[in-house]
Amino acid sequence: MGRGKFKGKPTGQRRFSSAADILAGTSAARPRSFKQKEAEYEEDVEDESEEESEEESEDESDVKKKGHEALIEVDNPNRAKPKTLKARDLDASKTTELSRREREELEKQRAHERYMRLQEQGKTEQARKDLDRLALIRQQREEAAKKREEEKAARDAKKVDARK
């Protein structure tokens, strides 16, 4: 079997365990004693997790501190975990205050709606100007239509006169 340009080391080839070997625990990669140690460690972890879950249910606020936090009282607002509220603890009747930006946005929307209502009724200055402009354009169009009809009638009259 060809191995390519470079040959392996004289100490031997690497052996990789298959997934089935690992699950069965018959892997050649780890010694038998490791399997026993691992089983003992898993039992210890399970016992500790049961004890920790009992402690957490008794007092959730008591958190195990890491590193220098056990020695020094650190009050970092960025590290504080936010309290989670459950749905049953929420007060539906209590209204939250809006931020300045949210308040301004609501006021802006209401003002725009009010302006559009007045605009539809024709009570704003802009609406009056638009209606005046519209009336002027309608009048000009009517005059132009009358003029076209008169010119057409004049042309027809000329044709009738030319035929006679």
mmCIF file with all atom_site columns, C-alpha atoms in Angstrom, residues 39-49:
data_model
loop_
_atom_site.group_PDB
_atom_site.id
_atom_site.type_symbol
_atom_site.label_atom_id
_atom_site.label_alt_id
_atom_site.label_comp_id
_atom_site.label_asym_id
_atom_site.label_entity_id
_atom_site.label_seq_id
_atom_site.pdbx_PDB_ins_code
_atom_site.Cartn_x
_atom_site.Cartn_y
_atom_site.Cartn_z
_atom_site.occupancy
_atom_site.B_iso_or_equiv
_atom_site.pdbx_formal_charge
_atom_site.auth_seq_id
_atom_site.auth_comp_id
_atom_site.auth_asym_id
_atom_site.auth_atom_id
_atom_site.pdbx_PDB_model_num
ATOM 1  C CA . ALA A 1 39 ? -17.180 6.137  36.653 1.00 0.00 ? 39 ALA A CA 1
ATOM 2  C CA . GLU A 1 40 ? -16.216 7.259  40.184 1.00 0.00 ? 40 GLU A CA 1
ATOM 3  C CA . TYR A 1 41 ? -15.980 10.888 39.024 1.00 0.00 ? 41 TYR A CA 1
ATOM 4  C CA . GLU A 1 42 ? -19.438 10.743 37.418 1.00 0.00 ? 42 GLU A CA 1
ATOM 5  C CA . GLU A 1 43 ? -20.930 9.411  40.662 1.00 0.00 ? 43 GLU A CA 1
ATOM 6  C CA . ASP A 1 44 ? -19.286 12.236 42.625 1.00 0.00 ? 44 ASP A CA 1
ATOM 7  C CA . VAL A 1 45 ? -20.575 14.844 40.175 1.00 0.00 ? 45 VAL A CA 1
ATOM 8  C CA . GLU A 1 46 ? -24.110 13.465 40.434 1.00 0.00 ? 46 GLU A CA 1
ATOM 9  C CA . ASP A 1 47 ? -23.973 13.566 44.247 1.00 0.00 ? 47 ASP A CA 1
ATOM 10 C CA . GLU A 1 48 ? -22.671 17.156 44.200 1.00 0.00 ? 48 GLU A CA 1
ATOM 11 C CA . SER A 1 49 ? -25.299 18.274 41.684 1.00 0.00 ? 49 SER A CA 1
#
